[in-house]
XYZ file of C-alpha atoms in Angstrom:
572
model
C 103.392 71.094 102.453
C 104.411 69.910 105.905
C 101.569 70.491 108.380
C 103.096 70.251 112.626
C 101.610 70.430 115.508
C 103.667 73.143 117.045
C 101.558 76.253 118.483
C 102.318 79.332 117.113
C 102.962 81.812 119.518
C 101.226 84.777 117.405
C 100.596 87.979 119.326
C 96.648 89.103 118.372
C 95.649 93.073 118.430
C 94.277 92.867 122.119
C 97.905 92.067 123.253
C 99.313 93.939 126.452
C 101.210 96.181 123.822
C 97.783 97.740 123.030
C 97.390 99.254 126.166
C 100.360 100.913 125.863
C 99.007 103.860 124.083
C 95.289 103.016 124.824
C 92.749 105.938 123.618
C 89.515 106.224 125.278
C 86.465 108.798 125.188
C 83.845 110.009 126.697
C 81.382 112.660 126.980
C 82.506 116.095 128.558
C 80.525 118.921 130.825
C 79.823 121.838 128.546
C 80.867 120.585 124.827
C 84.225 119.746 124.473
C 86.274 117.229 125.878
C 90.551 113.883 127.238
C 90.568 113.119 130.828
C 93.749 110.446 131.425
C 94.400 109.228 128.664
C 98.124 108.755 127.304
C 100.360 111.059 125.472
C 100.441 110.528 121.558
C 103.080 110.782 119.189
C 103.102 113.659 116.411
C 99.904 113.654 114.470
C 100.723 115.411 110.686
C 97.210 115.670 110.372
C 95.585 116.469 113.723
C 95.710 120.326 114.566
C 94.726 122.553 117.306
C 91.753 125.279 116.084
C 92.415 128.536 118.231
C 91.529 132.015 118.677
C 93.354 134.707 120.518
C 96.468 132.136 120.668
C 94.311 130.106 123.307
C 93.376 126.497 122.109
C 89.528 126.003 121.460
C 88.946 122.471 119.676
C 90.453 120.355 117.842
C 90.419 119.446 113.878
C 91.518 117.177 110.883
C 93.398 118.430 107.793
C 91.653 116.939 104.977
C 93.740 118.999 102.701
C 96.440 121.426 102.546
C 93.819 124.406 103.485
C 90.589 122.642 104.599
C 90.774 121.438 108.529
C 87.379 119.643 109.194
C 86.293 120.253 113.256
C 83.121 120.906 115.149
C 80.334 123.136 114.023
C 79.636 124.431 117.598
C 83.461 125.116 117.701
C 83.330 128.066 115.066
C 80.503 129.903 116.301
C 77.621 130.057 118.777
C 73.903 129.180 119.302
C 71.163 131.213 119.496
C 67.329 131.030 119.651
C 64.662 132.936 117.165
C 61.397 133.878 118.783
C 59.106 130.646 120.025
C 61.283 128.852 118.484
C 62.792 125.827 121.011
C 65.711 125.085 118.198
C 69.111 126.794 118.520
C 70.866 127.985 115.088
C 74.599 128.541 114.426
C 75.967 132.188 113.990
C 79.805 131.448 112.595
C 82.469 133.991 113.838
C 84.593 135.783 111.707
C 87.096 133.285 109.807
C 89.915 135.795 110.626
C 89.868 135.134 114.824
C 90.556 131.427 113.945
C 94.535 130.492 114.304
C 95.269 126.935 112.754
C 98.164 125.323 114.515
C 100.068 121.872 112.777
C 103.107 120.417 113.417
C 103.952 120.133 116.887
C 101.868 118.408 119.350
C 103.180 120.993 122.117
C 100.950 123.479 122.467
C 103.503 125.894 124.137
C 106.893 124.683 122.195
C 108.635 126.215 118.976
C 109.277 123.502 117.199
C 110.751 124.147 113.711
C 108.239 121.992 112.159
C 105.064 123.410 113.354
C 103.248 125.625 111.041
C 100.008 128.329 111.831
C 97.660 129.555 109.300
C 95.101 132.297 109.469
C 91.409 131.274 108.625
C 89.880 132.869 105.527
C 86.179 130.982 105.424
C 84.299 128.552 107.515
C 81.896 126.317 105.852
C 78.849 124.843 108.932
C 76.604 122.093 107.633
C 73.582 122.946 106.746
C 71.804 121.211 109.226
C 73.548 122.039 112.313
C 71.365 123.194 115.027
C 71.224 122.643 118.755
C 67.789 120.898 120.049
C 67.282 120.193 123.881
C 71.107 120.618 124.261
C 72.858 118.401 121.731
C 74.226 119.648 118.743
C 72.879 117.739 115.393
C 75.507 117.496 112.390
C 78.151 118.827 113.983
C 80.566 119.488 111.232
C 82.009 122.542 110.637
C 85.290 123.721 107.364
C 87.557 126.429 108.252
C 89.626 127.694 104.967
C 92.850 128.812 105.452
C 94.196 132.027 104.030
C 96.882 130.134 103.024
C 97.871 126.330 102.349
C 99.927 124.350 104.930
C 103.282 123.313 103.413
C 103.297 119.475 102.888
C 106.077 117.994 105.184
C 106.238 114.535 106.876
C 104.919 116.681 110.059
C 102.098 118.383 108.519
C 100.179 116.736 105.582
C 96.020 115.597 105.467
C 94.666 112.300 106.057
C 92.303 111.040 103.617
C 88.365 110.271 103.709
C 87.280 106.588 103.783
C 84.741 107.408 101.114
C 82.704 110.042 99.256
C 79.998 107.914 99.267
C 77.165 108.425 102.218
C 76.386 105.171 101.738
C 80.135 103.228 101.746
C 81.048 104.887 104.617
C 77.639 104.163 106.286
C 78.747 100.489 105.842
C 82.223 101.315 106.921
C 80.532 102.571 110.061
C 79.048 99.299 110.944
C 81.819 97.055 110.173
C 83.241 98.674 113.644
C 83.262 95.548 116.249
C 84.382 95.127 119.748
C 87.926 94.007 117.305
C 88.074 97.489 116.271
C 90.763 99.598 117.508
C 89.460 103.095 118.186
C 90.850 106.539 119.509
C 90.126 109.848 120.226
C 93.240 112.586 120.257
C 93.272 115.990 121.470
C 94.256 118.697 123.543
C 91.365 119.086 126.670
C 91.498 118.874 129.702
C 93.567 115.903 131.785
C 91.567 116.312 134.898
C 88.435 118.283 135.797
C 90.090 121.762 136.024
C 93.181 121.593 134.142
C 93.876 121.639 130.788
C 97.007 120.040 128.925
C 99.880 121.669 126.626
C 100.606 118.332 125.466
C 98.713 115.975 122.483
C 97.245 113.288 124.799
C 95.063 110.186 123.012
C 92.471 107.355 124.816
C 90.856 104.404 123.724
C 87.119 104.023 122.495
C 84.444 101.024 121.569
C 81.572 102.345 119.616
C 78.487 101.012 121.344
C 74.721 100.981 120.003
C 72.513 103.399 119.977
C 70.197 101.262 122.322
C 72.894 101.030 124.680
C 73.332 105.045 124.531
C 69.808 105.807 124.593
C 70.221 103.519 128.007
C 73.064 105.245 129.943
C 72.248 108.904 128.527
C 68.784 108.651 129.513
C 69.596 107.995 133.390
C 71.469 111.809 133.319
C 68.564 113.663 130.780
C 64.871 111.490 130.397
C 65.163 113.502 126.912
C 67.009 110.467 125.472
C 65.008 107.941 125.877
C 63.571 108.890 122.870
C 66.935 109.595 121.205
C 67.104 108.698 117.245
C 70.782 108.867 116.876
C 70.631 108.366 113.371
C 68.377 110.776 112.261
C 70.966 113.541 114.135
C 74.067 112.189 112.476
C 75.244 110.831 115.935
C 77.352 107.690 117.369
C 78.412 106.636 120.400
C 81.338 105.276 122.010
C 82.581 104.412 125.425
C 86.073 104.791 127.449
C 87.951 101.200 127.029
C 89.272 102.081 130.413
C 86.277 104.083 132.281
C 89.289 106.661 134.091
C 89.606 107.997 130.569
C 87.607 109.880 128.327
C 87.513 112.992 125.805
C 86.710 116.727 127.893
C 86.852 119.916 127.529
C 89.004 121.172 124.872
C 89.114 118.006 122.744
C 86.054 119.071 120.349
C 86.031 118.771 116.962
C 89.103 116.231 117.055
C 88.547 113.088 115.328
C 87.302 109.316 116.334
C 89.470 106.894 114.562
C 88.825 103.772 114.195
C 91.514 101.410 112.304
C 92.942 104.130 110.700
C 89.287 106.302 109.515
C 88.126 108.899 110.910
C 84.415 107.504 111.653
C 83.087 110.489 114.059
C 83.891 114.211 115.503
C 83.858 114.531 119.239
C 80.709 116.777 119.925
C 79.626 116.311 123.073
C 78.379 114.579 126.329
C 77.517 114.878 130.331
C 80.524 113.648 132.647
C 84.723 113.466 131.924
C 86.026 110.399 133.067
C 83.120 107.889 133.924
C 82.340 105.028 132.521
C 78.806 105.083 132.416
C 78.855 108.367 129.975
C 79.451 107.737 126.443
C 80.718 110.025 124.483
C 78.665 111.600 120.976
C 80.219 112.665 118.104
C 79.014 113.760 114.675
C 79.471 110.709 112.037
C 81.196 111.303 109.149
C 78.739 109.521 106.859
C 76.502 111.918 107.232
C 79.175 114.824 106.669
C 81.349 113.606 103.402
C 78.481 114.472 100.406
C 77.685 117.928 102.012
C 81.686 118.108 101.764
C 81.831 117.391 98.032
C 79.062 119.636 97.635
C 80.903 123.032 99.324
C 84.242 122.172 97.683
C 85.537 124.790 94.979
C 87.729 123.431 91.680
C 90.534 124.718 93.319
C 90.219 123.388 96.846
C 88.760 119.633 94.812
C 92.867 120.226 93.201
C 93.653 120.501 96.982
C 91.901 117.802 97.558
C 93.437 114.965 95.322
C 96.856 114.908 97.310
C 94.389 113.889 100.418
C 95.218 110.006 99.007
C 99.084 110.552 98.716
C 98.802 111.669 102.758
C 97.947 108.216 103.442
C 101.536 106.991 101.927
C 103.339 108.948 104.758
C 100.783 108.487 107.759
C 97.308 107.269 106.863
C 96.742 106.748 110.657
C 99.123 108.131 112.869
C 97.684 106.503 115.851
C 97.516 102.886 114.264
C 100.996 103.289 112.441
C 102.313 103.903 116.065
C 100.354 101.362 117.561
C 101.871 99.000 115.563
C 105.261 100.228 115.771
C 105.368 98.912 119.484
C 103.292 95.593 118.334
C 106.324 95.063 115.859
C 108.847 95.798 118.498
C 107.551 93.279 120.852
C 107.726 90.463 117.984
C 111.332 91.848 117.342
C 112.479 91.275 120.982
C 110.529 88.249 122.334
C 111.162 86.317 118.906
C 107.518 85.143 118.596
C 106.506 84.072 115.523
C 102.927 85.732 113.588
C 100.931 83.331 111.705
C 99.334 83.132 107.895
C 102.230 83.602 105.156
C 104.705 85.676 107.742
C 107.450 83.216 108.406
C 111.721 83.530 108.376
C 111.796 85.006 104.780
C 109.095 87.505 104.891
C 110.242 88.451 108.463
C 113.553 88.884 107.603
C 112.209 91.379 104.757
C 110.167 93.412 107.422
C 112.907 93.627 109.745
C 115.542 95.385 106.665
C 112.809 97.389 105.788
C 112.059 98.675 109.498
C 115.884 98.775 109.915
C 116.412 101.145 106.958
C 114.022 103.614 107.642
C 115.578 103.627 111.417
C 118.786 104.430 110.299
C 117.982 106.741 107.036
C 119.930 109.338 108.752
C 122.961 107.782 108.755
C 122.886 107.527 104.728
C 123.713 110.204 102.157
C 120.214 110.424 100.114
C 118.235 112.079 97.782
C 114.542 113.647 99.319
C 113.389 111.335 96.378
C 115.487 108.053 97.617
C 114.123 109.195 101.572
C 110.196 109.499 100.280
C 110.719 106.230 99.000
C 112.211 104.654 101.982
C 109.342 105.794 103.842
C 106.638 104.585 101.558
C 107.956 101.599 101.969
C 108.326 101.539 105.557
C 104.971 102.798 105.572
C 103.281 99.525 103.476
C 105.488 96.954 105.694
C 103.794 98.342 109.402
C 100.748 99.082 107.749
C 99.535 96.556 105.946
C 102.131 93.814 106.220
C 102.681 93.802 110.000
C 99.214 94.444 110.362
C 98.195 91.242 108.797
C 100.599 89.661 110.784
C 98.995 90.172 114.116
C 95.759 88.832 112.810
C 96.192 85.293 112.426
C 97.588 84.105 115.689
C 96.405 80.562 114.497
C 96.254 78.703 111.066
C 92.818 78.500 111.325
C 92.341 82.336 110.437
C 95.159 82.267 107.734
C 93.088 81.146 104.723
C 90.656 84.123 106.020
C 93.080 86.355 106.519
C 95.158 86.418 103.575
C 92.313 86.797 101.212
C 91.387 89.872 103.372
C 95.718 90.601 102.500
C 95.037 89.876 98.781
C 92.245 92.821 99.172
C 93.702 95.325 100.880
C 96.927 95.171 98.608
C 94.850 96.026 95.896
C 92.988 98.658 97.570
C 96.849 100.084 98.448
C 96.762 101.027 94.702
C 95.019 103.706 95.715
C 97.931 104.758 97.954
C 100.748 103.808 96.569
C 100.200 102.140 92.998
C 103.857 101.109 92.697
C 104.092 98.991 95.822
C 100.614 97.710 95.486
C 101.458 96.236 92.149
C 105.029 94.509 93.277
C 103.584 93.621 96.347
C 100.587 92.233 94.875
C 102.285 89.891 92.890
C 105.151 88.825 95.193
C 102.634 88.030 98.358
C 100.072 86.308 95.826
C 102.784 83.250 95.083
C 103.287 82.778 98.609
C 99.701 82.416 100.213
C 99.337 78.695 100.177
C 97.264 79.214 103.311
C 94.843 79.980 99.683
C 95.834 76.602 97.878
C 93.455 74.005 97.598
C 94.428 72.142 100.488
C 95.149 74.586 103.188
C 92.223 76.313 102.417
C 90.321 73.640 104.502
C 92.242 75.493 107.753
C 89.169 78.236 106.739
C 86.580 75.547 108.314
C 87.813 75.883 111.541
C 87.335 79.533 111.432
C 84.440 81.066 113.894
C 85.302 84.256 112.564
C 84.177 83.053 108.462
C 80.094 83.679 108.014
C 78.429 80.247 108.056
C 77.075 81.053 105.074
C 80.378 81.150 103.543
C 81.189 77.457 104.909
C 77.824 76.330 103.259
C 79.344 77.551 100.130
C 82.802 75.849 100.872
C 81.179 72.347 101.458
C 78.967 72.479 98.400
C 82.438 73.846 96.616
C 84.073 70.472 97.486
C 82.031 69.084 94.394
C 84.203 71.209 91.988
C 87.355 70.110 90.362
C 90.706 71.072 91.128
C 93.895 71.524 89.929
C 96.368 68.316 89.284
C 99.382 70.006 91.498
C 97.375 70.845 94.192
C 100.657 72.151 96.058
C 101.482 74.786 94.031
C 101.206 78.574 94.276
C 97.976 79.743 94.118
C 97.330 81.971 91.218
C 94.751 84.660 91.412
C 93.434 87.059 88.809
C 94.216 90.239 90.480
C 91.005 92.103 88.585
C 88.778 89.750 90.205
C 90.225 89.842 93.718
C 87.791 92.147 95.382
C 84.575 89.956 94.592
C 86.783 86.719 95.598
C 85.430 84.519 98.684
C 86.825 81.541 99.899
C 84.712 79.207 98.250
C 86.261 80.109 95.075
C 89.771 78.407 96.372
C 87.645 75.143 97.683
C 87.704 71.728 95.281
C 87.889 68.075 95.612
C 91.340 68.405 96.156
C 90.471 70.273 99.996
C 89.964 66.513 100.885
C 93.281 65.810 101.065
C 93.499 68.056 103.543
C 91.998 65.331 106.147
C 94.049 62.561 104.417
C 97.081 64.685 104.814
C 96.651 65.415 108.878
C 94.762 61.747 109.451
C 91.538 63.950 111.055
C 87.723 62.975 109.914
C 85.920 64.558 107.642
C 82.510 63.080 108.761
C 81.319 66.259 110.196
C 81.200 68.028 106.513
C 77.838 65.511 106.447
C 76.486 67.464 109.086
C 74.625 71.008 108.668
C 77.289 73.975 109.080
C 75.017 75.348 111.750
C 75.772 72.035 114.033
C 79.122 72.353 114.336
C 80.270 74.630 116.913
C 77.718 72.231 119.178
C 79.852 68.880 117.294
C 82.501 67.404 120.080
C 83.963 65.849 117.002
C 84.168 68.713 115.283
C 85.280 71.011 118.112
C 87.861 67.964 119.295
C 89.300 68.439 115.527
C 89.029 72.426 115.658
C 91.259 71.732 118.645
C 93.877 70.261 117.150
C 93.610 72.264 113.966
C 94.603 75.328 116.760
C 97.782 74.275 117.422
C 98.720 73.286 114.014
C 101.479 75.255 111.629
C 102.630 75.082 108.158
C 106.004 75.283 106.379
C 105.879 75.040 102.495
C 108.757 77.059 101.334
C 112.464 75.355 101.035
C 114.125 78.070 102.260
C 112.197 78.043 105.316
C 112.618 74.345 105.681
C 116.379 75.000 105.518
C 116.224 77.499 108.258
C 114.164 75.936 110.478
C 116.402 72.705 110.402
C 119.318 74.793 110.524
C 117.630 76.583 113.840
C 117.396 73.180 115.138
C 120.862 71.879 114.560
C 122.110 74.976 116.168
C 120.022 75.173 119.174
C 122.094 72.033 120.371
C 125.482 73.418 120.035
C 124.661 77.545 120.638
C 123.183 80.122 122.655
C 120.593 82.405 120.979
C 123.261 84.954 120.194
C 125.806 82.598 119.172
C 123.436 80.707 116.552
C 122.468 84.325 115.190
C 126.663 85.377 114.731
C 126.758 81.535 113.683
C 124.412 81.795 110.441
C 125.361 85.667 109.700
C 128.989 84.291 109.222
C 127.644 81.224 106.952
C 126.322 83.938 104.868
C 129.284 85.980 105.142
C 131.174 82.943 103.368
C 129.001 81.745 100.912
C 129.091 85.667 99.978
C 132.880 85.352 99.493
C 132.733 82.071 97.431
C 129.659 83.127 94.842
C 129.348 87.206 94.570
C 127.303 86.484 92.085
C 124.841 83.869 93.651
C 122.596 83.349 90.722
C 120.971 79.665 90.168
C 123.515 79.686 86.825
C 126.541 80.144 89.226
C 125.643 77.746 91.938
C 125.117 74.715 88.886
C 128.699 76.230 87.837
């Protein structure tokens, strides 16, 4: 491998291009709820719950007849006698009007689609005490199922499991990308035709019980657990959820973590918004589902091939677009080859119209576009520096084997294409992984006792990788002896792997090395060597246009010489 000192110019998720199509929420007057805010692209899944052809909340297809929304949406509270706690009373299904497809309210689109509601399911639990509705969840049954298009199809559950998505819950970091979509209100009085999205950050409990308390004394108190309740804030304090934008969902990296349910003020950034968390929601779902609507339910995983996350696909549409036109390079195994593969892939998909094909060939072309922005591009953006590249294409190693689950045919190529070109991985490279703030400490305990093991004799090889053992894999596991060489390879001291892992972000020596690790970047592939020489050459005798006419003619030739340019033919 040949390690430089060049900096890579990667372009990390809190980039400009973010704010682009920012998504923000907070709490609203009454119950429901997007003031500001931007306008979002088509959402297949996202659809508008209304009744007398007026828009009441929002919702989620989770499958071709099931919409999940609010539980306060489908009916209304009431009080027994001396008793302070409000109970639901669900209207009849039939007043409900599902509408999919288009995110203008008031257009005809051909590819919209309305359904008639035939049941609705409330939680068991739902109530309203001192004012805020607890497990707010609510299933309206269509009469009939919406017709699976690339405009209207469900997006899937991150687990069935209480407990898994609990977990998945509290993964969610100020990193997270999170959004709230809907139709509410864009101001204080007036209400929009037009699917409009902000940005969120989940915050604490502590810090909700904080800010809520100063508008109601109630929440002081607050358990926001025990009510199946989270918070989250307006990214930009102008912008929140309001009136209208109930029972819509709270995404957060592509799951749906929460349903807006309710809050004080639109629009300030001192009043988080509540919504219902979907831990809390998934086994009563499980437990209300019929064998037919659990049939339903299994194509809820094939929604994710087409848009898992509409918000996050398009979010890193733009992200992609940027890299495209400003020519900055990502970081981690995403260098000329791979980008060159992204590029054809994005390119095809652009243009599919232009091409006679089969709905088959077109499903496929879409799958496939749909892998390269979601997963591969999204990798891309997260290791701006070598440092996180060991870290980060493990976590790529993982997640293409949890794409099985979405698409079992590219998860399997893909799998073992990317796994022989993640040297960030290899024995040596891995040691990029200590100058990580981002990997536990206890992890880098584990690496430095890990330098004890042996290692392999080719230590620059391909790193091979058993893929049924990838999920319980940690970094340690790549570490040996042979991560020395690392140090003897860049000329940088070791000394501070003496020292207790704790110490080190307080080490000058080992923050003066962590410097220099920063700006470091890795090329380990001949092709790549080739093209980055030939960029070199080129640069002296071309403009940027020029050089790229320059090498698509080179190819252009060496196409004409060997039409059949197979290692047998080029010895020939």
């Amino acid at each position: 491998a040949e390690i430089s000192g060049t900096l890579p110019m990667g372009i990390h998720p809190s980039a400009n291009c973010l704010l682009l199509i920012g998504l923000v929420t907070t709490l609203g007057g009454s119950d429901d709820k997007i003031i500001g805010g931007h306008l979002a692209p088509s959402v297949p899944f996202l659809v508008s719950v209304q009744e007398s052809r007026r828009h009441r909340c929002g919702g989620s297809l989770l499958t071709v007849s099931e919409v999940l929304t609010a539980c306060h949406c489908i009916g209304q509270f009431s009080k027994k006698q001396d008793d302070p706690v409000e109970y639901i009373s669900v209207f009849d299904p039939s007043i409900f009007r599902i509408h999919a497809g288009d995110r203008d309210l008031l257009g005809l689109s051909p590819d919209a689609q309305t359904r008639r509601g035939k049941a609705v399911n409330s939680h068991p639990k739902c109530k309203m005490v001192d004012k805020s509705p607890q497990f707010d969840f609510a299933v309206i049954v269509t009469v009939t199922p919406f017709n699976w298009t690339s405009h209207v199809h469900p997006i899937g559950l991150y687990s069935a499991s209480k407990a898994l998505y609990d977990s998945r819950i509290a993964s969610i970091d100020a990193r997270s990308n999170c959004w709230v979509l809907g139709w509410g209100k864009t101001s204080s009085h007036k209400s929009t035709r037009y699917l409009r999205m902000a940005r969120m950050k989940v915050v604490p409990a502590r810090i909700c019980r904080r800010l809520l308390s100063s508008k109601d004394p109630i929440y002081e108190t607050h358990e926001f657990d025990e009510k199946a309740q989270l918070c989250a804030l307006g990214v930009n304090g102008s912008e929140s959820d309001c009136t209208g934008d109930s029972g819509g969902p709270l995404i957060c990296d592509g799951d749906i973590v929460g349903v807006v349910s309710y809050g004080f003020e639109c629009g300030r950034n001192d009043s988080p918004a509540v919504y219902a968390k979907m831990s809390d929601f998934v086994e009563w779902y499980a437990s209300i589902k019929s064998p037919h609507l659990r049939k339903s339910s299994s194509q809820r995983t094939n929604g994710l091939t087409l848009f898992r996350c509409a918000m996050t696909i398009y979010l890193l549409w733009i992200m992609y677009t940027v890299v495209l036109l400003s020519r900055d390079d990502g970081a981690g195994l995403h260098r000329a080859r791979w980008m060159a593969k992204g590029i054809y892939a994005i390119k095809v998909y652009m243009f599919r119209g232009e091409f006679k094909m089969t709905k088959k060939e077109e499903v496929a072309i879409t799958e496939l576009w749909m892998f390269v922005v979601s997963i591969y591009v999204y990798h891309w953006f997260q290791a701006p520096s070598c440092r996180f590249a060991p870290r980060n294409d493990l976590k790529l190693l993982k997640d293409l084997k949890a794409y099985n689950k979405v698409n079992e045919a590219i998860a399997e190529v893909a799998l073992k294409k990317f796994s022989g070109h993640l040297w960030y991985l290899s024995e040596v490279l891995v040691a990029f992984a200590f100058f990580d703030e981002n990997v536990p400490l206890e992890t880098k305990t584990k690496m430095v006792q890990a330098l004890e093991n042996e290692g392999q004799e080719d230590t620059l090889r391909r790193i091979t990788i058993d893929s049924r053992v990838i999920e319980m894999s940690s970094l340690e596991d790549f570490v040996s002896q042979n991560t020395r060489k690392f140090f003897s390879i860049t000329g940088l001291s070791p000394d501070f792997l003496e020292r207790e892992v704790v110490t080190w972000e307080s080490d000058p020596e080992y923050l003066h090395i962590k410097n220099i690790v920063s700006s470091m970047r890795v090329v380990n592939d001949i092709a790549e060597r080739g093209v980055a020489l030939m960029e070199e050459y080129n640069k002296l005798h071309t403009q940027n246009e020029e050089q790229k006419q320059y090498l698509l003619l080179t190819v252009k030739e060496f196409r004409k010489k060997f039409p059949d340019s197979r290692k047998s033919t080029l010895l020939k």
